[in-house]
PDB file of C-alpha atoms in Angstrom:
ATOM      1  CA  ASP A   1     147.000 107.127 105.462  1.00  0.00           C
ATOM      2  CA  ALA A   2     146.522 109.467 108.453  1.00  0.00           C
ATOM      3  CA  GLY A   3     143.166 109.536 109.998  1.00  0.00           C
ATOM      4  CA  VAL A   4     141.639 112.668 111.619  1.00  0.00           C
ATOM      5  CA  THR A   5     144.096 114.345 113.863  1.00  0.00           C
ATOM      6  CA  GLN A   6     143.150 116.906 116.578  1.00  0.00           C
ATOM      7  CA  SER A   7     145.264 119.129 118.715  1.00  0.00           C
ATOM      8  CA  PRO A   8     145.684 119.864 121.644  1.00  0.00           C
ATOM      9  CA  THR A   9     144.708 116.434 123.226  1.00  0.00           C
ATOM     10  CA  HIS A  10     143.988 117.865 126.788  1.00  0.00           C
ATOM     11  CA  LEU A  11     143.862 121.432 127.980  1.00  0.00           C
ATOM     12  CA  ILE A  12     142.653 123.350 131.056  1.00  0.00           C
ATOM     13  CA  LYS A  13     141.364 126.864 130.788  1.00  0.00           C
ATOM     14  CA  THR A  14     139.914 129.486 133.222  1.00  0.00           C
ATOM     15  CA  ARG A  15     136.263 130.534 133.133  1.00  0.00           C
ATOM     16  CA  GLY A  16     136.041 133.723 130.614  1.00  0.00           C
ATOM     17  CA  GLN A  17     139.089 132.774 128.633  1.00  0.00           C
ATOM     18  CA  GLN A  18     139.141 131.792 124.968  1.00  0.00           C
ATOM     19  CA  VAL A  19     140.243 128.582 123.449  1.00  0.00           C
ATOM     20  CA  THR A  20     141.295 127.391 119.944  1.00  0.00           C
ATOM     21  CA  LEU A  21     141.108 123.773 119.016  1.00  0.00           C
ATOM     22  CA  ARG A  22     142.528 122.429 115.634  1.00  0.00           C
ATOM     23  CA  CYS A  23     141.608 119.447 113.347  1.00  0.00           C
ATOM     24  CA  SER A  24     143.240 118.024 110.318  1.00  0.00           C
ATOM     25  CA  PRO A  25     140.778 116.012 108.287  1.00  0.00           C
ATOM     26  CA  LYS A  26     141.536 112.479 106.927  1.00  0.00           C
ATOM     27  CA  SER A  27     143.328 112.567 103.700  1.00  0.00           C
ATOM     28  CA  GLY A  28     141.042 113.405 100.701  1.00  0.00           C
ATOM     29  CA  HIS A  29     138.272 114.594 102.849  1.00  0.00           C
ATOM     30  CA  ASP A  30     136.922 118.068 102.317  1.00  0.00           C
ATOM     31  CA  THR A  31     134.324 118.597 104.897  1.00  0.00           C
ATOM     32  CA  VAL A  32     134.901 118.938 108.590  1.00  0.00           C
ATOM     33  CA  SER A  33     132.263 118.835 111.411  1.00  0.00           C
ATOM     34  CA  TRP A  34     132.638 119.675 115.121  1.00  0.00           C
ATOM     35  CA  TYR A  35     130.765 117.903 117.899  1.00  0.00           C
ATOM     36  CA  GLN A  36     130.836 118.533 121.655  1.00  0.00           C
ATOM     37  CA  GLN A  37     130.571 115.416 123.875  1.00  0.00           C
ATOM     38  CA  ALA A  38     129.778 115.980 127.599  1.00  0.00           C
ATOM     39  CA  LEU A  39     130.766 113.289 130.013  1.00  0.00           C
ATOM     40  CA  GLY A  40     128.421 110.315 129.723  1.00  0.00           C
ATOM     41  CA  GLN A  41     126.463 111.805 126.773  1.00  0.00           C
ATOM     42  CA  GLY A  42     126.376 111.272 123.091  1.00  0.00           C
ATOM     43  CA  PRO A  43     128.195 113.852 120.721  1.00  0.00           C
ATOM     44  CA  GLN A  44     126.196 117.046 119.951  1.00  0.00           C
ATOM     45  CA  PHE A  45     126.608 118.741 116.568  1.00  0.00           C
ATOM     46  CA  ILE A  46     128.202 122.387 116.790  1.00  0.00           C
ATOM     47  CA  PHE A  47     128.702 123.151 113.085  1.00  0.00           C
ATOM     48  CA  GLN A  48     130.067 121.952 109.731  1.00  0.00           C
ATOM     49  CA  TYR A  49     132.451 123.524 107.244  1.00  0.00           C
ATOM     50  CA  TYR A  50     132.742 122.921 103.475  1.00  0.00           C
ATOM     51  CA  GLU A  51     134.742 125.069 100.968  1.00  0.00           C
ATOM     52  CA  GLU A  52     135.679 127.242 103.870  1.00  0.00           C
ATOM     53  CA  GLU A  53     132.068 128.191 104.615  1.00  0.00           C
ATOM     54  CA  GLU A  54     129.835 127.162 107.505  1.00  0.00           C
ATOM     55  CA  ARG A  55     127.105 125.079 106.054  1.00  0.00           C
ATOM     56  CA  GLN A  56     125.160 123.956 109.053  1.00  0.00           C
ATOM     57  CA  ARG A  57     124.950 124.920 112.573  1.00  0.00           C
ATOM     58  CA  GLY A  58     123.673 123.162 115.724  1.00  0.00           C
ATOM     59  CA  ASN A  59     122.021 124.741 118.769  1.00  0.00           C
ATOM     60  CA  PHE A  60     125.102 126.347 119.962  1.00  0.00           C
ATOM     61  CA  PRO A  61     125.674 130.109 120.971  1.00  0.00           C
ATOM     62  CA  ASP A  62     127.668 132.513 118.896  1.00  0.00           C
ATOM     63  CA  ARG A  63     130.652 132.046 121.409  1.00  0.00           C
ATOM     64  CA  PHE A  64     131.366 129.068 119.304  1.00  0.00           C
ATOM     65  CA  SER A  65     132.908 129.943 116.112  1.00  0.00           C
ATOM     66  CA  GLY A  66     135.012 128.200 113.462  1.00  0.00           C
ATOM     67  CA  HIS A  67     137.085 128.384 110.321  1.00  0.00           C
ATOM     68  CA  GLN A  68     138.157 126.116 107.563  1.00  0.00           C
ATOM     69  CA  PHE A  69     141.405 126.742 105.716  1.00  0.00           C
ATOM     70  CA  PRO A  70     142.104 126.026 101.999  1.00  0.00           C
ATOM     71  CA  ASN A  71     143.902 122.729 103.087  1.00  0.00           C
ATOM     72  CA  TYR A  72     140.629 121.702 104.513  1.00  0.00           C
ATOM     73  CA  SER A  73     141.883 121.885 108.074  1.00  0.00           C
ATOM     74  CA  SER A  74     139.698 123.534 110.625  1.00  0.00           C
ATOM     75  CA  GLU A  75     139.610 125.377 114.032  1.00  0.00           C
ATOM     76  CA  LEU A  76     136.916 125.688 116.566  1.00  0.00           C
ATOM     77  CA  ASN A  77     137.124 128.691 118.832  1.00  0.00           C
ATOM     78  CA  VAL A  78     135.256 129.212 121.927  1.00  0.00           C
ATOM     79  CA  ASN A  79     135.071 132.678 123.537  1.00  0.00           C
ATOM     80  CA  ALA A  80     133.971 133.665 127.236  1.00  0.00           C
ATOM     81  CA  LEU A  81     134.330 130.102 128.479  1.00  0.00           C
ATOM     82  CA  LEU A  82     131.865 128.743 131.018  1.00  0.00           C
ATOM     83  CA  LEU A  83     132.021 125.817 133.242  1.00  0.00           C
ATOM     84  CA  GLY A  84     129.638 123.931 131.139  1.00  0.00           C
ATOM     85  CA  ASP A  85     131.803 124.089 128.152  1.00  0.00           C
ATOM     86  CA  SER A  86     133.954 121.412 129.819  1.00  0.00           C
ATOM     87  CA  ALA A  87     133.635 118.526 127.312  1.00  0.00           C
ATOM     88  CA  LEU A  88     135.364 116.283 124.774  1.00  0.00           C
ATOM     89  CA  TYR A  89     135.385 118.238 121.484  1.00  0.00           C
ATOM     90  CA  LEU A  90     135.378 115.962 118.385  1.00  0.00           C
ATOM     91  CA  CYS A  91     136.277 116.737 115.004  1.00  0.00           C
ATOM     92  CA  ALA A  92     134.666 114.498 112.072  1.00  0.00           C
ATOM     93  CA  SER A  93     135.726 114.566 108.468  1.00  0.00           C
ATOM     94  CA  SER A  94     133.967 113.404 105.404  1.00  0.00           C
ATOM     95  CA  TYR A  95     134.113 113.638 101.611  1.00  0.00           C
ATOM     96  CA  TYR A  96     131.101 115.888 100.288  1.00  0.00           C
ATOM     97  CA  SER A  97     129.742 113.442  97.983  1.00  0.00           C
ATOM     98  CA  SER A  98     129.567 110.670 100.613  1.00  0.00           C
ATOM     99  CA  GLY A  99     128.635 112.928 103.506  1.00  0.00           C
ATOM    100  CA  ASN A 100     127.159 109.923 105.352  1.00  0.00           C
ATOM    101  CA  THR A 101     130.502 108.203 106.076  1.00  0.00           C
ATOM    102  CA  ILE A 102     132.200 110.357 108.654  1.00  0.00           C
ATOM    103  CA  TYR A 103     135.351 109.557 110.621  1.00  0.00           C
ATOM    104  CA  PHE A 104     135.980 111.011 114.111  1.00  0.00           C
ATOM    105  CA  GLY A 105     139.383 112.129 115.527  1.00  0.00           C
ATOM    106  CA  GLU A 106     140.277 111.185 119.120  1.00  0.00           C
ATOM    107  CA  GLY A 107     138.977 114.541 120.447  1.00  0.00           C
ATOM    108  CA  SER A 108     140.432 117.465 122.496  1.00  0.00           C
ATOM    109  CA  TRP A 109     139.494 117.260 126.157  1.00  0.00           C
ATOM    110  CA  LEU A 110     138.573 120.730 127.513  1.00  0.00           C
ATOM    111  CA  THR A 111     138.320 121.418 131.235  1.00  0.00           C
ATOM    112  CA  VAL A 112     137.154 124.899 132.307  1.00  0.00           C
ATOM    113  CA  VAL A 113     137.955 125.718 135.932  1.00  0.00           C
TER     114      VAL A 113
ATOM    115  CA  GLN B   1     113.877 117.528 122.698  1.00  0.00           C
ATOM    116  CA  GLN B   2     116.069 114.577 122.168  1.00  0.00           C
ATOM    117  CA  GLN B   3     115.843 113.372 118.511  1.00  0.00           C
ATOM    118  CA  VAL B   4     117.129 110.034 119.156  1.00  0.00           C
ATOM    119  CA  LYS B   5     116.413 108.019 122.406  1.00  0.00           C
ATOM    120  CA  GLN B   6     118.787 105.046 123.357  1.00  0.00           C
ATOM    121  CA  SER B   7     118.322 102.268 125.881  1.00  0.00           C
ATOM    122  CA  PRO B   8     119.562 100.790 128.015  1.00  0.00           C
ATOM    123  CA  GLN B   9     122.103 103.200 129.559  1.00  0.00           C
ATOM    124  CA  SER B  10     124.361 100.212 130.673  1.00  0.00           C
ATOM    125  CA  LEU B  11     124.374  96.601 129.764  1.00  0.00           C
ATOM    126  CA  ILE B  12     126.245  93.631 131.289  1.00  0.00           C
ATOM    127  CA  VAL B  13     126.467  90.464 129.067  1.00  0.00           C
ATOM    128  CA  GLN B  14     128.311  87.222 129.646  1.00  0.00           C
ATOM    129  CA  LYS B  15     130.843  86.125 127.046  1.00  0.00           C
ATOM    130  CA  GLY B  16     129.260  84.380 124.254  1.00  0.00           C
ATOM    131  CA  GLY B  17     125.874  86.107 124.892  1.00  0.00           C
ATOM    132  CA  ILE B  18     123.774  88.448 122.609  1.00  0.00           C
ATOM    133  CA  SER B  19     123.928  92.223 123.371  1.00  0.00           C
ATOM    134  CA  ILE B  20     120.911  94.196 122.394  1.00  0.00           C
ATOM    135  CA  ILE B  21     120.781  97.997 122.328  1.00  0.00           C
ATOM    136  CA  ASN B  22     117.592  99.933 121.181  1.00  0.00           C
ATOM    137  CA  CYS B  23     116.994 103.325 119.712  1.00  0.00           C
ATOM    138  CA  ALA B  24     113.792 105.188 118.885  1.00  0.00           C
ATOM    139  CA  TYR B  25     113.500 108.341 116.702  1.00  0.00           C
ATOM    140  CA  GLU B  26     110.589 110.797 115.984  1.00  0.00           C
ATOM    141  CA  ASN B  27     111.688 112.455 112.753  1.00  0.00           C
ATOM    142  CA  THR B  28     110.455 110.359 109.854  1.00  0.00           C
ATOM    143  CA  ALA B  29     112.788 112.449 107.517  1.00  0.00           C
ATOM    144  CA  PHE B  30     115.828 110.624 108.969  1.00  0.00           C
ATOM    145  CA  ASP B  31     117.225 108.240 106.262  1.00  0.00           C
ATOM    146  CA  TYR B  32     120.479 107.049 107.551  1.00  0.00           C
ATOM    147  CA  PHE B  33     121.046 105.247 110.814  1.00  0.00           C
ATOM    148  CA  PRO B  34     124.599 104.348 111.802  1.00  0.00           C
ATOM    149  CA  TRP B  35     125.986 102.824 115.051  1.00  0.00           C
ATOM    150  CA  TYR B  36     129.308 103.936 116.578  1.00  0.00           C
ATOM    151  CA  GLN B  37     131.408 102.105 118.950  1.00  0.00           C
ATOM    152  CA  GLN B  38     133.635 104.306 121.378  1.00  0.00           C
ATOM    153  CA  PHE B  39     136.387 102.965 123.447  1.00  0.00           C
ATOM    154  CA  PRO B  40     137.778 105.208 126.518  1.00  0.00           C
ATOM    155  CA  GLY B  41     139.986 107.940 125.259  1.00  0.00           C
ATOM    156  CA  LYS B  42     139.046 107.424 121.606  1.00  0.00           C
ATOM    157  CA  GLY B  43     136.716 109.042 119.234  1.00  0.00           C
ATOM    158  CA  PRO B  44     133.586 107.204 118.018  1.00  0.00           C
ATOM    159  CA  ALA B  45     134.106 104.668 115.104  1.00  0.00           C
ATOM    160  CA  LEU B  46     131.528 103.636 112.571  1.00  0.00           C
ATOM    161  CA  LEU B  47     130.482 100.158 113.177  1.00  0.00           C
ATOM    162  CA  ILE B  48     127.491  99.492 110.893  1.00  0.00           C
ATOM    163  CA  ALA B  49     124.770 101.520 109.347  1.00  0.00           C
ATOM    164  CA  ILE B  50     121.327 101.066 107.619  1.00  0.00           C
ATOM    165  CA  ARG B  51     118.964 102.987 105.370  1.00  0.00           C
ATOM    166  CA  PRO B  52     115.191 102.530 106.043  1.00  0.00           C
ATOM    167  CA  ASP B  53     114.617 100.732 102.754  1.00  0.00           C
ATOM    168  CA  VAL B  54     115.858  97.468 104.522  1.00  0.00           C
ATOM    169  CA  SER B  55     114.713  95.852 107.617  1.00  0.00           C
ATOM    170  CA  GLU B  56     118.041  94.226 108.580  1.00  0.00           C
ATOM    171  CA  LYS B  57     121.821  94.361 107.931  1.00  0.00           C
ATOM    172  CA  LYS B  58     124.257  92.054 109.133  1.00  0.00           C
ATOM    173  CA  GLU B  59     128.258  92.464 109.170  1.00  0.00           C
ATOM    174  CA  GLY B  60     130.016  89.748 110.989  1.00  0.00           C
ATOM    175  CA  ARG B  61     128.694  89.443 114.557  1.00  0.00           C
ATOM    176  CA  PHE B  62     126.809  92.945 114.318  1.00  0.00           C
ATOM    177  CA  THR B  63     123.153  93.176 113.149  1.00  0.00           C
ATOM    178  CA  ILE B  64     120.984  96.198 112.771  1.00  0.00           C
ATOM    179  CA  SER B  65     117.289  95.448 112.856  1.00  0.00           C
ATOM    180  CA  PHE B  66     115.091  98.350 111.519  1.00  0.00           C
ATOM    181  CA  ASN B  67     111.374  98.777 112.193  1.00  0.00           C
ATOM    182  CA  LYS B  68     110.365 101.806 110.028  1.00  0.00           C
ATOM    183  CA  SER B  69     106.607 101.677 111.180  1.00  0.00           C
ATOM    184  CA  ALA B  70     107.655 101.680 114.815  1.00  0.00           C
ATOM    185  CA  LYS B  71     110.395 104.197 114.275  1.00  0.00           C
ATOM    186  CA  GLN B  72     112.818 102.081 116.103  1.00  0.00           C
ATOM    187  CA  PHE B  73     116.082 100.291 115.259  1.00  0.00           C
ATOM    188  CA  SER B  74     118.352  97.968 117.265  1.00  0.00           C
ATOM    189  CA  LEU B  75     122.034  96.661 117.383  1.00  0.00           C
ATOM    190  CA  HIS B  76     122.555  93.105 118.113  1.00  0.00           C
ATOM    191  CA  ILE B  77     125.881  91.767 118.944  1.00  0.00           C
ATOM    192  CA  MET B  78     126.170  87.989 118.601  1.00  0.00           C
ATOM    193  CA  ASP B  79     128.667  85.929 120.520  1.00  0.00           C
ATOM    194  CA  SER B  80     129.599  89.008 122.655  1.00  0.00           C
ATOM    195  CA  GLN B  81     133.275  89.209 123.539  1.00  0.00           C
ATOM    196  CA  PRO B  82     135.251  91.123 126.272  1.00  0.00           C
ATOM    197  CA  GLY B  83     136.843  93.032 123.449  1.00  0.00           C
ATOM    198  CA  ASP B  84     133.335  94.447 122.574  1.00  0.00           C
ATOM    199  CA  SER B  85     133.203  96.132 125.876  1.00  0.00           C
ATOM    200  CA  ALA B  86     132.823  99.806 124.913  1.00  0.00           C
ATOM    201  CA  THR B  87     130.141 102.645 124.652  1.00  0.00           C
ATOM    202  CA  TYR B  88     127.771 102.281 121.645  1.00  0.00           C
ATOM    203  CA  PHE B  89     126.034 105.164 120.191  1.00  0.00           C
ATOM    204  CA  CYS B  90     123.120 105.124 117.688  1.00  0.00           C
ATOM    205  CA  ALA B  91     122.688 108.062 115.436  1.00  0.00           C
ATOM    206  CA  ALA B  92     120.447 109.345 112.774  1.00  0.00           C
ATOM    207  CA  SER B  93     120.907 111.981 109.830  1.00  0.00           C
ATOM    208  CA  ILE B  94     118.986 113.304 106.927  1.00  0.00           C
ATOM    209  CA  GLY B  95     120.269 113.418 103.353  1.00  0.00           C
ATOM    210  CA  ASN B  96     123.589 112.791 101.690  1.00  0.00           C
ATOM    211  CA  ASN B  97     125.502 115.963 101.965  1.00  0.00           C
ATOM    212  CA  PHE B  98     126.166 118.339 104.865  1.00  0.00           C
ATOM    213  CA  ASN B  99     125.028 115.772 107.195  1.00  0.00           C
ATOM    214  CA  LYS B 100     124.222 116.684 110.802  1.00  0.00           C
ATOM    215  CA  PHE B 101     124.010 113.608 113.021  1.00  0.00           C
ATOM    216  CA  TYR B 102     121.860 113.267 115.998  1.00  0.00           C
ATOM    217  CA  PHE B 103     123.297 110.823 118.581  1.00  0.00           C
ATOM    218  CA  GLY B 104     121.715 108.798 121.278  1.00  0.00           C
ATOM    219  CA  SER B 105     122.988 109.098 124.808  1.00  0.00           C
ATOM    220  CA  GLY B 106     124.965 105.935 124.589  1.00  0.00           C
ATOM    221  CA  THR B 107     124.966 102.463 126.113  1.00  0.00           C
ATOM    222  CA  LYS B 108     128.002 101.296 127.943  1.00  0.00           C
ATOM    223  CA  LEU B 109     128.527  97.585 127.379  1.00  0.00           C
ATOM    224  CA  ASN B 110     130.459  95.400 129.571  1.00  0.00           C
ATOM    225  CA  VAL B 111     131.119  91.846 128.378  1.00  0.00           C
ATOM    226  CA  LYS B 112     132.120  89.478 131.355  1.00  0.00           C
ATOM    227  CA  PRO B 113     134.659  86.739 130.578  1.00  0.00           C
TER     228      PRO B 113
END
């Protein structure tokens, strides 16, 4: 049973560029959340998708956007990258009816130079 | 404003000792309090969780103590082992669906052999 998988594992982007990160949820899960984890900090909630709609959003600017596909996989897009966007981006999946139990992927390390 | 405050930032414990990590919260609407363990290069993994209707929950060497009146909860790791060396995060959320988790800033635990 595959867990949450994320790609790419590492990437380097230049300030001002755009990036797309991808996530496949754990088998049977229908809800995907994205978190940003800066070095030495706890994860911060970006947003959550269920039934292809954004259901909740954290305190992140509109430069952060996402999408959920019919197969429950998800993308996180960040436009106009800033140096401060450098972080580990974590995807977490859950089943709607048991939303408290979330499983994290290993994350995508984004470095903005 | 940080919703969940965690201490200490780092902790060194001898093998066989007890590791104690503390968290405090302000929002009395929180009703689910998990602890996550994160190894370098990996995503956080759920360790143990508690709801406010119980004061203690034990799973193996891991125990959560919960003090609703003080709005505090703590993780105790009994008989700490070098393999427990990791970063631990407390978190809190509200409700059962579309959960948005608020994480503490993390405690880096080092168990000396």
